Structure formats: C-alpha cells, structure tokens
Coordinates of C-alpha atoms in Angstrom, one line a residue:
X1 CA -20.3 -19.1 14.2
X2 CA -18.8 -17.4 17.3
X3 CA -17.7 -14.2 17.0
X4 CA -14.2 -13.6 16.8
X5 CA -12.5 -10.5 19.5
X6 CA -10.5 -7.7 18.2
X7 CA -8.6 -5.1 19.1
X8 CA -10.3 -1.8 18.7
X9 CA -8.2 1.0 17.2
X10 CA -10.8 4.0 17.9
X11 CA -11.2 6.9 14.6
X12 CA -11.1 9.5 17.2
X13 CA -8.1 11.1 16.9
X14 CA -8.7 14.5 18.7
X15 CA -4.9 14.7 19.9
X16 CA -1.7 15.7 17.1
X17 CA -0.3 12.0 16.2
X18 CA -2.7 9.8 14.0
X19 CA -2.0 7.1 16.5
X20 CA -5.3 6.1 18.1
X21 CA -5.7 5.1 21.5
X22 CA -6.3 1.4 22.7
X23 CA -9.8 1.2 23.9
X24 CA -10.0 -2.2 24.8
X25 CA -11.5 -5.5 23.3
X26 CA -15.2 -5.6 21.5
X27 CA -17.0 -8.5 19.9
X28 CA -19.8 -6.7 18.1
X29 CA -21.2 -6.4 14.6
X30 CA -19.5 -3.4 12.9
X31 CA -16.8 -3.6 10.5
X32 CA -13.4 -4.4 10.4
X33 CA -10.4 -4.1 8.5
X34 CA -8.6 -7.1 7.3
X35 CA -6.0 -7.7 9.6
X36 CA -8.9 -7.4 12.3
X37 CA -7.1 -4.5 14.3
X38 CA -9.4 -1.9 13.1
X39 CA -13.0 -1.5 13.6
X40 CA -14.7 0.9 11.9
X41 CA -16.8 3.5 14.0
X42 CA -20.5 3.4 11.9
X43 CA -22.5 -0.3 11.0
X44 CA -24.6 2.3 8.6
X45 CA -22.7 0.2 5.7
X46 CA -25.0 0.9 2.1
X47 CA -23.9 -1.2 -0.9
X48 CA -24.1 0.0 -4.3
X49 CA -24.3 -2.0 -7.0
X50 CA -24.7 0.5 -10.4
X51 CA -23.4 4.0 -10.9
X52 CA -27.1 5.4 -10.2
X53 CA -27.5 3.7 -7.1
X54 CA -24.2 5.7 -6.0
X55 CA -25.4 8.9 -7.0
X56 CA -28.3 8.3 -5.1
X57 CA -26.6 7.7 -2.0
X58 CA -24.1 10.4 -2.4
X59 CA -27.0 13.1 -2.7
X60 CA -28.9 11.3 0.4
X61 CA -26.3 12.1 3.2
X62 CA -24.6 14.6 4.3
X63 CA -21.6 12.6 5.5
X64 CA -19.9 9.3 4.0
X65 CA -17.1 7.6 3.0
X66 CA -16.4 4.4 0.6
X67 CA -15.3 1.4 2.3
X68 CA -13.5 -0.9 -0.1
X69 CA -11.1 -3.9 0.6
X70 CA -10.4 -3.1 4.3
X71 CA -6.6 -3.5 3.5
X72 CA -5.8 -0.3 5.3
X73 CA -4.4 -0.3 8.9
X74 CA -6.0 3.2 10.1
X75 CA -9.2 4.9 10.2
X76 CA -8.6 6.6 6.5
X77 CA -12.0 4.9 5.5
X78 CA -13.7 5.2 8.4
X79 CA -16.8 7.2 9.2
X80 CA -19.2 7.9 12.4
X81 CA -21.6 8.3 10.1
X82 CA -22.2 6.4 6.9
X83 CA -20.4 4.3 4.6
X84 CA -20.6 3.0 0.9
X85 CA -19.4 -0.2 -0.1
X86 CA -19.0 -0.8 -4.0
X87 CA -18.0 -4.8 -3.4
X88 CA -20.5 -5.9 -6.2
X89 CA -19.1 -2.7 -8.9
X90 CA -15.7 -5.6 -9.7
X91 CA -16.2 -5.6 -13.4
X92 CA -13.6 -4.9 -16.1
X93 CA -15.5 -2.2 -18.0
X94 CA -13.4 -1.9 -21.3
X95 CA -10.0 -2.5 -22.8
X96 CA -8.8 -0.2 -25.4
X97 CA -5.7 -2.2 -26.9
X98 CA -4.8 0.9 -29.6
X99 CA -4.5 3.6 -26.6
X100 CA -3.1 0.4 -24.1
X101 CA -5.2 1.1 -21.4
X102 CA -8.0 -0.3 -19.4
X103 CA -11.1 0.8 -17.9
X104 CA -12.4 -0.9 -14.6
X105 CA -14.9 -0.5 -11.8
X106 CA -13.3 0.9 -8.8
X107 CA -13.3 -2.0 -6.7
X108 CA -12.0 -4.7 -9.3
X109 CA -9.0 -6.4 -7.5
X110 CA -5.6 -6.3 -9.3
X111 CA -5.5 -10.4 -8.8
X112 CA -8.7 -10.4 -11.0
X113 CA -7.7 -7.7 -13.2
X114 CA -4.4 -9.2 -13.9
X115 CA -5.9 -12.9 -15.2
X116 CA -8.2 -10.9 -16.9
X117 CA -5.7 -8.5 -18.9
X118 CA -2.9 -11.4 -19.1
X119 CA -5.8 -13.8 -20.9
X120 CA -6.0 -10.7 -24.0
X121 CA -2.3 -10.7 -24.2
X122 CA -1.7 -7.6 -21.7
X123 CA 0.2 -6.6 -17.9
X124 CA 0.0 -3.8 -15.9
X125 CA 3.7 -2.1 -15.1
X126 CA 3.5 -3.3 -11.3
X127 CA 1.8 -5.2 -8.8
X128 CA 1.8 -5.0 -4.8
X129 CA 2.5 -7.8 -2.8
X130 CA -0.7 -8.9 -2.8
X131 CA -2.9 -9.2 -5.1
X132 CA -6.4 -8.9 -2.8
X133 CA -6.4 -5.3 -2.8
X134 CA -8.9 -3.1 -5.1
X135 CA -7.7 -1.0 -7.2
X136 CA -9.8 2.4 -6.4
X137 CA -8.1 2.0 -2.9
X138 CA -4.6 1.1 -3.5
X139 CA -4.2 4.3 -6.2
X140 CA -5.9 6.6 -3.2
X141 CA -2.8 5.9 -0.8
X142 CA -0.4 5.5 -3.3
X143 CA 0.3 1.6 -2.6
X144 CA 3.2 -0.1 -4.5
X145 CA 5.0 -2.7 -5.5
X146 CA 9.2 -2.4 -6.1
X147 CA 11.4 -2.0 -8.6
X148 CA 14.1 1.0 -9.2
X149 CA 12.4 2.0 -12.7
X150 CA 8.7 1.3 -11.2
X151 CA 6.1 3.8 -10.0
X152 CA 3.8 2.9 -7.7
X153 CA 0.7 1.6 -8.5
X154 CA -1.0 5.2 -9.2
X155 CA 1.3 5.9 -12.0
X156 CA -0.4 3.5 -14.3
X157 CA -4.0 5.8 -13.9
X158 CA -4.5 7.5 -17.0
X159 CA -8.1 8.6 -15.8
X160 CA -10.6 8.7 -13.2
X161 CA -14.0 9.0 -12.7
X162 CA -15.7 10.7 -9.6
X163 CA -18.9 11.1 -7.9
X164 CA -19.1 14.6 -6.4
X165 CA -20.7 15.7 -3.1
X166 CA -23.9 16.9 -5.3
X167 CA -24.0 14.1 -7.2
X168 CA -21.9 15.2 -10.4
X169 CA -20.2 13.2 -12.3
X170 CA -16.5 14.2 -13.3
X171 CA -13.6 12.7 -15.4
X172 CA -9.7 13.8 -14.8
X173 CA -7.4 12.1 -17.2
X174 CA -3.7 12.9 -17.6
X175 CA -3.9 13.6 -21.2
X176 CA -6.4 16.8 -21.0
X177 CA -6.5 17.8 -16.9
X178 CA -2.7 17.9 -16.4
X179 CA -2.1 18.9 -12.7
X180 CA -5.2 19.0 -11.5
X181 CA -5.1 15.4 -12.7
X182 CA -2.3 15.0 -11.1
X183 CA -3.4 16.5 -7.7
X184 CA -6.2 14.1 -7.5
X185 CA -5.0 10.6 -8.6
X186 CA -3.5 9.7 -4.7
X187 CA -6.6 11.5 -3.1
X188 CA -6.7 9.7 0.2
X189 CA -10.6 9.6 -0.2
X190 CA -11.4 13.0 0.3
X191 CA -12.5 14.5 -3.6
X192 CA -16.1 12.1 -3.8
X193 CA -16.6 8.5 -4.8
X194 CA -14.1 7.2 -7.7
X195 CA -16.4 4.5 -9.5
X196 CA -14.3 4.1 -12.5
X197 CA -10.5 4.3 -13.0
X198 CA -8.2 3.8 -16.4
X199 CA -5.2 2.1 -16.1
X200 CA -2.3 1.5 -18.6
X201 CA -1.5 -1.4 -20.0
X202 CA 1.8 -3.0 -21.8
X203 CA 2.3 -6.8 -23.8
X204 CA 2.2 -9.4 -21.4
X205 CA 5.4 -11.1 -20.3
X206 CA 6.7 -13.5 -18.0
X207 CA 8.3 -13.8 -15.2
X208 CA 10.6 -15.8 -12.6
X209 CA 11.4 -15.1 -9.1
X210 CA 14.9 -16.7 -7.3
X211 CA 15.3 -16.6 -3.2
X212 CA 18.7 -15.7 -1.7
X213 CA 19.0 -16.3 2.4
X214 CA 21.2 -14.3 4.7
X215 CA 22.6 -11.6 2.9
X216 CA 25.4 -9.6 5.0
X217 CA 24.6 -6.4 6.0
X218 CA 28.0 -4.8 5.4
X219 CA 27.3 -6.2 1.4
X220 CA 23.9 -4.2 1.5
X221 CA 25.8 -1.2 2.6
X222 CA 28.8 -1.4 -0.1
X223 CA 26.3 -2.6 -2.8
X224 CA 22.8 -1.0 -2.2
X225 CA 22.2 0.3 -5.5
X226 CA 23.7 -2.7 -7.6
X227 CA 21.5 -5.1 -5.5
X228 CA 18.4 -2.8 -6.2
X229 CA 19.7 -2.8 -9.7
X230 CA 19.8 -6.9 -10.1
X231 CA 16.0 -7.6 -11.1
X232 CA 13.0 -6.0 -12.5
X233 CA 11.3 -6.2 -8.5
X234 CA 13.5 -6.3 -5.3
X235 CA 12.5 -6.8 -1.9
X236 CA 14.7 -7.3 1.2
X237 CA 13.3 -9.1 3.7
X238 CA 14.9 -8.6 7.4
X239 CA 14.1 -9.2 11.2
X240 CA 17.2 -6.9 11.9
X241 CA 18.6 -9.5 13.5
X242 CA 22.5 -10.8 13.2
X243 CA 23.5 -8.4 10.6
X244 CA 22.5 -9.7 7.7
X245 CA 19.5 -9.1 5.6
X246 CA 16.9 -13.0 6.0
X247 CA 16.0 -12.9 2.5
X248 CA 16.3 -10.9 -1.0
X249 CA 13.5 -12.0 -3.6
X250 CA 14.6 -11.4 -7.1
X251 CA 11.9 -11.0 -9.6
X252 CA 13.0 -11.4 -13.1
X253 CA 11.4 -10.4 -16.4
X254 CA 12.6 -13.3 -18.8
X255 CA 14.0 -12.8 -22.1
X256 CA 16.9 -12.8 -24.1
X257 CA 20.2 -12.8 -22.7
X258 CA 18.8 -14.0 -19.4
X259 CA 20.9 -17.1 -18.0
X260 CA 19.3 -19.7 -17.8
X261 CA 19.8 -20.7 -14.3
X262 CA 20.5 -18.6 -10.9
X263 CA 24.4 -18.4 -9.9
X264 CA 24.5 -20.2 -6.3
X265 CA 26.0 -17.1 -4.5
X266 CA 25.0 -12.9 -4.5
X267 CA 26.6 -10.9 -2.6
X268 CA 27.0 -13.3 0.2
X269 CA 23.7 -14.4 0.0
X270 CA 23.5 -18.2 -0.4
X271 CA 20.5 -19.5 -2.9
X272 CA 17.7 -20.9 -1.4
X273 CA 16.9 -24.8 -2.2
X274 CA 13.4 -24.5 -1.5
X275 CA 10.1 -22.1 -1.6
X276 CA 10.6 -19.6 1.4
X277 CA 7.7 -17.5 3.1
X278 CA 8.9 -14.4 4.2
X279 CA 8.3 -14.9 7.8
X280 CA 10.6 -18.0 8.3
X281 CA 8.3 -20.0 10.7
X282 CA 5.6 -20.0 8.4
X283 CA 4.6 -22.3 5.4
X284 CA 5.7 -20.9 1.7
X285 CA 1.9 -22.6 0.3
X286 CA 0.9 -19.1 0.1
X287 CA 3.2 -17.3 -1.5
X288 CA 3.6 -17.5 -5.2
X289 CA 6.1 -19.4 -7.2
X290 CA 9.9 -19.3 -6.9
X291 CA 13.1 -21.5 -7.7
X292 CA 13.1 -19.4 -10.9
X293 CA 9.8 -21.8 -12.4
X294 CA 8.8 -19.2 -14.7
X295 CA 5.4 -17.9 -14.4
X296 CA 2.8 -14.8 -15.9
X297 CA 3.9 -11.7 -14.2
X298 CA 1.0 -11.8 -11.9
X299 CA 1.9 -14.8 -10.4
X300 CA 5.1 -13.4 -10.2
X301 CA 4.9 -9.7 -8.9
X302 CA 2.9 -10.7 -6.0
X303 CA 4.5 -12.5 -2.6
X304 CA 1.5 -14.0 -1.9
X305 CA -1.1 -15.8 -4.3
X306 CA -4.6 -14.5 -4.4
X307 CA -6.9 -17.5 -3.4
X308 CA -4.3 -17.6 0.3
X309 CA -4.0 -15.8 3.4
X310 CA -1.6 -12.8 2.8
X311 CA 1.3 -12.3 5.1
X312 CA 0.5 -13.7 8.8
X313 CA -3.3 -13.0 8.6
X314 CA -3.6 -11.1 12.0
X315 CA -0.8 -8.3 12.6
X316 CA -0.6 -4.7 12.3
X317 CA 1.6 -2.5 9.6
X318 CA 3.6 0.7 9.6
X319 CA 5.9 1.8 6.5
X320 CA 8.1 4.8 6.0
X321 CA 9.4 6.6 3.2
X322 CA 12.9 8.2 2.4
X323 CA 15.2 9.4 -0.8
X324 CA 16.6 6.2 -2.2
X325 CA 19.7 8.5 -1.4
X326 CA 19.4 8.3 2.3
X327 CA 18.8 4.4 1.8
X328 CA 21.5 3.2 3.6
X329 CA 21.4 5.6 6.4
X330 CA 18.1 5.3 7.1
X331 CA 18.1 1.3 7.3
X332 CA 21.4 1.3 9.5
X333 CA 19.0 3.9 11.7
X334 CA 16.5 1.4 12.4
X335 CA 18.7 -1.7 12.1
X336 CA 20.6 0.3 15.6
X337 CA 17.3 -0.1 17.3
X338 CA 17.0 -4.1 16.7
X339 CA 16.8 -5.4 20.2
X340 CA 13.8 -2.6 20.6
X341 CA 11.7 -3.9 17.3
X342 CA 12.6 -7.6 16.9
X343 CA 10.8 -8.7 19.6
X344 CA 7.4 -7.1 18.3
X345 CA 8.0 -7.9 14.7
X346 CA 7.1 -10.7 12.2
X347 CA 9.2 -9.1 9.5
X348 CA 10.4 -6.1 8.0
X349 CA 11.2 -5.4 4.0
X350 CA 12.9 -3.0 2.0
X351 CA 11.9 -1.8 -1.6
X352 CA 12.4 0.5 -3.9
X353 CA 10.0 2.8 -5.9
X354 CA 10.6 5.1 -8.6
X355 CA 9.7 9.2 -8.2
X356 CA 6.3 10.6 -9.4
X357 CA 4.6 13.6 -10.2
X358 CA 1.8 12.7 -7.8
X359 CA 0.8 15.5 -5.2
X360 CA 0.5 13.7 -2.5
X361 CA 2.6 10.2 -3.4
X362 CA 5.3 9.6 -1.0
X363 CA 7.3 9.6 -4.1
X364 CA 6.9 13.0 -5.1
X365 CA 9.8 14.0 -7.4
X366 CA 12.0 11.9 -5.4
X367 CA 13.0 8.3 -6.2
X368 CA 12.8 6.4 -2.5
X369 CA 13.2 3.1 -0.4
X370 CA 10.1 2.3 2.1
X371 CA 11.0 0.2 5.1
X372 CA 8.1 -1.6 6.2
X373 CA 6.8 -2.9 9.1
X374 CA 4.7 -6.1 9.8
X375 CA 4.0 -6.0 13.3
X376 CA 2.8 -8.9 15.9
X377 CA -0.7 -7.5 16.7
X378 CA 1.1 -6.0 20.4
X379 CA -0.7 -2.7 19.7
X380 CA 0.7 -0.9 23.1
X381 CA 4.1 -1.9 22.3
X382 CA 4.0 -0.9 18.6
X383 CA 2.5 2.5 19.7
X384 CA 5.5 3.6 21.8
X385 CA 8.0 2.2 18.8
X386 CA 6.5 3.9 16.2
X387 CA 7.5 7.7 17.4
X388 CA 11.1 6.0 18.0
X389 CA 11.1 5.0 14.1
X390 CA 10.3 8.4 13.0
X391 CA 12.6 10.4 15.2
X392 CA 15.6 7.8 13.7
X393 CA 13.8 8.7 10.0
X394 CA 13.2 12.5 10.7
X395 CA 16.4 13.5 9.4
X396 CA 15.3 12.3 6.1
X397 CA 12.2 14.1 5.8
X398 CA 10.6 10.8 6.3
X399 CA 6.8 10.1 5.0
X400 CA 4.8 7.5 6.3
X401 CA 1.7 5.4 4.4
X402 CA -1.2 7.1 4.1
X403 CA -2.8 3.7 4.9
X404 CA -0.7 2.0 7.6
X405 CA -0.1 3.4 11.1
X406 CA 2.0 6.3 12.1
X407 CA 2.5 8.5 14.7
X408 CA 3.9 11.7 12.6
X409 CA 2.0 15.1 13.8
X410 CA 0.4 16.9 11.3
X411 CA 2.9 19.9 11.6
X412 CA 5.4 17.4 10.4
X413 CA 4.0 15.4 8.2
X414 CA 2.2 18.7 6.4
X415 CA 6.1 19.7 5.9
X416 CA 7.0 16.7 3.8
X417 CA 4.3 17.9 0.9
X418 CA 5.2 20.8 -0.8
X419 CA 1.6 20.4 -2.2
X420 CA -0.4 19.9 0.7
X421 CA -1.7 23.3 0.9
X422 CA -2.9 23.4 -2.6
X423 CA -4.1 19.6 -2.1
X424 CA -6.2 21.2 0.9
X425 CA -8.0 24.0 -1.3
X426 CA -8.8 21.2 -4.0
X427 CA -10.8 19.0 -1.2
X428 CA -12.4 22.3 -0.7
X429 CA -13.4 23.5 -3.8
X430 CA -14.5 19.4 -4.7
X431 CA -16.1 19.0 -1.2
X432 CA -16.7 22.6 0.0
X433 CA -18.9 21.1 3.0
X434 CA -16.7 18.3 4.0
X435 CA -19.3 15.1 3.1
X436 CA -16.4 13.5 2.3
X437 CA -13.9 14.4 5.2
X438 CA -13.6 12.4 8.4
X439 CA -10.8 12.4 11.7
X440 CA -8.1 10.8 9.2
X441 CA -8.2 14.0 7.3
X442 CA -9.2 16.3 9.8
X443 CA -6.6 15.8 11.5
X444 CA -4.0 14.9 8.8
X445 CA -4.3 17.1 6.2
X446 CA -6.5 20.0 7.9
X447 CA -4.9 19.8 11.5
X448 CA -2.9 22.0 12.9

C-alpha cells in the first residue's frame, strides 16, 4: 500500500504558545493521530496486553507516555522517547448493577461500551460525538458531549486505577479520596498509566434526534437559553455565514408527555425533511439516525455512527471554553470575524456543558458553552486565526481543549485554573522525576 503524506505538527514546543511549528511533509513509519495532522515524535511504540505487562514496562524506562485512540489534535500523547499502547486492554471488566457503575479497561471505546451496557438494561449519562474514542483518554482531557444538565464525560468516573512511575498500583474513587480524587480524574496524562476506570451507570432509555436548518441569529441571541433548554443534547451547527445558525440537532429523551411528532417551525428554524450531515456537502450515511426515528441513546448521543468515518476524516480541531453567561457575547465575537474563518472552516458548533468539580475540567464550577472548531487541514492559516480567536474570547477568561490545538501562553492559560498550582505539586509528588511528563506539559502546566 502506498504510503499516505501528512502534515507534520512537531512536539517541540520550546517557544510560549502550544502552537507547533509547520515542518513540512513526511511519509515515514511513525505514528499518527487520527485526523493524520499529527505525527508523533518516537516509533518506540510497546503494546501491553495484561496489567503485568504494564508494570513491567512502566519500571523498564525512564520516560513514556500511553498512546491511546489518537483522537487528540496536539502532542499531549506524544513522546521523544517511548510509548505504551493498551489497544488490546478493551474489555468490560465488571458491572455492578446495585452500586450502578461499571468497571472497564482503559481503552474500551464508549461505542463498545455503550452496546455492551445498553444489552444489560443500562446508559451512561452522556456520550461525545463520536463514539470511537477510548474512554481512559476522553476522561484525561475532559471531552464531552452537550446538554445544560450534563457533565462532561469525566463526571461519570467514580474510580480509577493507576500505574505509578515505580510500578505501584493505586485506586482514587470519589466515594473515599475526595479531592484528591477529584484533582486526578482530568489528569491530562501526567499522574502514570490509568488501566482501569469506573464509570456510572443509569436504566437505559431511548432516544430521538429532530434536525432544524437555518436558524436566525438574532433568535439565538433573544432565546439562547430556551433553545439550550429544548432537548436533553443541543448542538448548533454554524459556518458563520449569513446570520443564521446551519443547523440545531435536538436530541430527545422519549417518554411521557413527549409529542409525538416535531412542530415544523423553532425559532425560525425550518424542520429538516431529510438526514443532514453537519457539513452540508457531505453525505448524512455516517451520522446516526434522525427524523425523530427513535433509537437506544447510543445511537442517539453520538453525530456520527461507530462503524463510519467521523466528521470530514482529514481536518484539524480547536475548541474554546466560556461561562454559559458570556454565551452570547462570545459567539457574536467570533461570528464578527466570519469572512476571516469561513474560508478555512468545514464547520463550527456550539454546546453546552454543565459545571464540575474537576480541577482541571474546563468546567470547573462554572456551567459553559464550547465553540468548536473543525478546520480544513490549512495548518498555516489556522495557525495565525487561532491567537485572533482567543484575543476575541480573552475577555471571558476563555479555556481551550486540552486535546485540540491552541495557541494560549502558559501565563494565560495557567490563570484560568485556580487549581493548577496544586494540580502541579500532585504530578510531582505522583511523578517526582517526570517519567510521565513530556513538551505538552512542560510547557503547559510547568512553563512559565
């Protein structure tokens, strides 16, 4: 098979933004991320298959870091050393249905998780967009779904289980470790190798999802709330184009005193009359199931289905953070940049996530709206719109993914957690001689 080019996003980030700097185009064998923008700095890639085997690696080197799903867009996985891959740890280890909660291996993705759980009569709170993503890694950068009542997806752990830098074994749970539970659940891979997590569970229920096209912008500024408000998952999908939002997907939990069908009009929005994708010019095959057909909440939750090509496939992602009370100042901010974005944009969407007590969640005690980014993969032209987007945001105290791109400084974005420096002395005392640490957190969370 030929080998495919990418752009190469290099890890070393030596200057203050995260941004890295475009080296050019490679066609060799290390790994890449899944979009294909990112390659990874190290082919030393070891894959562990049983708990002992990870031990045993974690004691061998001095330096490492796991490599899971490659859904993130920076170098927050990478190494220039060595790398673990727990791909073939995917099993769902036990479900306790009197304390609602499961127990998986770390890498188990949430699509095979959810059939699983919704087969013994259970759902998790949430799901992301898609459903490919592992759930080790998506609780690490505090990933998430939508939803005005819903956490992200690292509310639901109840427990985790970590491989140390000597080797030793330890179990956080929020019902006995409290905040140093809570400082370690979104812990951007820098506390040792999580091989096991515990998730909550609830009843299973269904679902169904309606489509609404072309909602005015000047309705999303009156009505921001109620619209948020409308359905147990909203997302806004917009190319900031025309004043008007492209698309609003309502996701619906069904039971009683649900109407039976969707009214034709909401808030100016018009119902769709077929499956839409959220990028217009592409085909709606892959995403899942809408026209209100009702479905399991996994096939539901989701945009896209888990056996398809998420998204576009090949593009690049930035997403920002602010108080759902600076919502509609902070997307009339960006929506007065258009003519600069639209070009290099497939699409943007809006959604809401409930606050947390996380440490480092973007939703730390604050309920917020992340504007997000999918991004034609035009890596030079991203790069200079990026520090645009976050001067617009600043004003917010805006916080970006921990997994997507950014170009916030580490003076800045150290300001936006009041629990970084404490977060900092906990990677110490777990990792006192950084195996675990790389440029992503040198920079980021150690940087001045």
């Amino acid at each position: 098979m030929k080998k495919r080019t990418f752009l190469k996003l290099s890890s070393t980030l030596l200057a203050a933004p995260v941004l890295p700097p475009l080296t050019g185009w490679i066609a060799d064998d290390k790994p890449r991320n899944w979009a294909g923008n990112y390659q990874y700095s190290t082919d030393k890639l070891y894959p562990a298959r049983t708990f002992q085997q990870v031990q045993e690696l974690v004691k061998k080197y001095d330096k490492l870091k796991v490599l899971g799903t490659r859904h993130c867009f920076n170098g927050i996985a990478d190494s220039t050393h060595q790398m673990i891959s727990l791909l073939e740890m995917h099993q769902v280890l036990a479900l306790d249905p009197k304390a609602k909660t499961v127990t998986v291996d770390a890498n188990l993705k949430y699509g095979d998780l959810a059939t699983y759980l919704d087969r013994k009569g259970f759902a998790l709170h949430n799901l992301a967009s898609l459903p490919h993503i592992s759930v080790a890694g998506a609780c690490a950068t505090a990933t998430h779904g939508s939803g005005v009542k819903n956490g992200n997806l690292s509310t639901a752990v109840a427990a985790l289980e970590i491989v140390l830098a000597n080797g030793e074994v330890r179990t956080l749970s929020r019902a006995k470790d409290g905040e140093a539970f809570r400082a370690a659940v979104v812990h951007l891979g820098g506390l040792g190798v999580v091989t096991k997590v515990t998730l909550d569970i609830q009843p299973t229920f269904k679902m169904r999802q309606f489509v609404y096209e072309n909602l005015p912008l000047d309705q999303l500024k009156n009505h921001f709330d109620a619209i948020e408000k409308s359905a147990y998952s909203v997302s806004l999908f917009t190319d900031w184009q025309k004043k008007r939002v492209n698309e609003v997907w309502l996701k619906e939990r069904m039971g009683a005193g649900k109407p039976a069908a969707a009214k034709p009009e909401f808030y100016g929005a018009r119902l769709a009359t077929r499956n839409l994708h959220p990028i217009a010019e592409l085909s709606a095959v892959n995403c899942t199931e809408q026209m209100g057909v009702p479905g399991p909440w996994y096939e539901r939750l989701p945009h896209f289905r888990m056996g398809f090509t998420p998204s576009s496939g090949k593009e690049l992602q930035s997403e920002y953070f602010v108080p759902a009370r600076n919502a509609v100042e902070a997307i009339l901010a960006v929506e007065r940049m258009r003519d600069r974005i639209s070009p290099h944009l497939f699409i943007s969407e809006i959604r809401t996530i409930d606050a947390d007590d996380l440490w480092m969640s973007p939703c730390y005690k604050q309920p917020s709206v992340a504007i997000h980014f999918t991004w034609k993969p035009e890596w030079p032209a991203v790069r200079n719109l990026l520090p645009m987007i976050e001067k617009e945001l600043a004003p917010f105290g805006v916080r970006p993914h921990w997994g997507k791109l950014f170009s916030i400084t580490p003076a800045q974005l150290q300001t936006r957690y009041e629990k970084l420096p404490e977060f900092r002395k906990l990677l110490t005392d777990y990792d006192p001689k950084g195996k675990f640490r790389n440029a992503f957190l040198n920079t980021n969370i150690f940087g001045k």
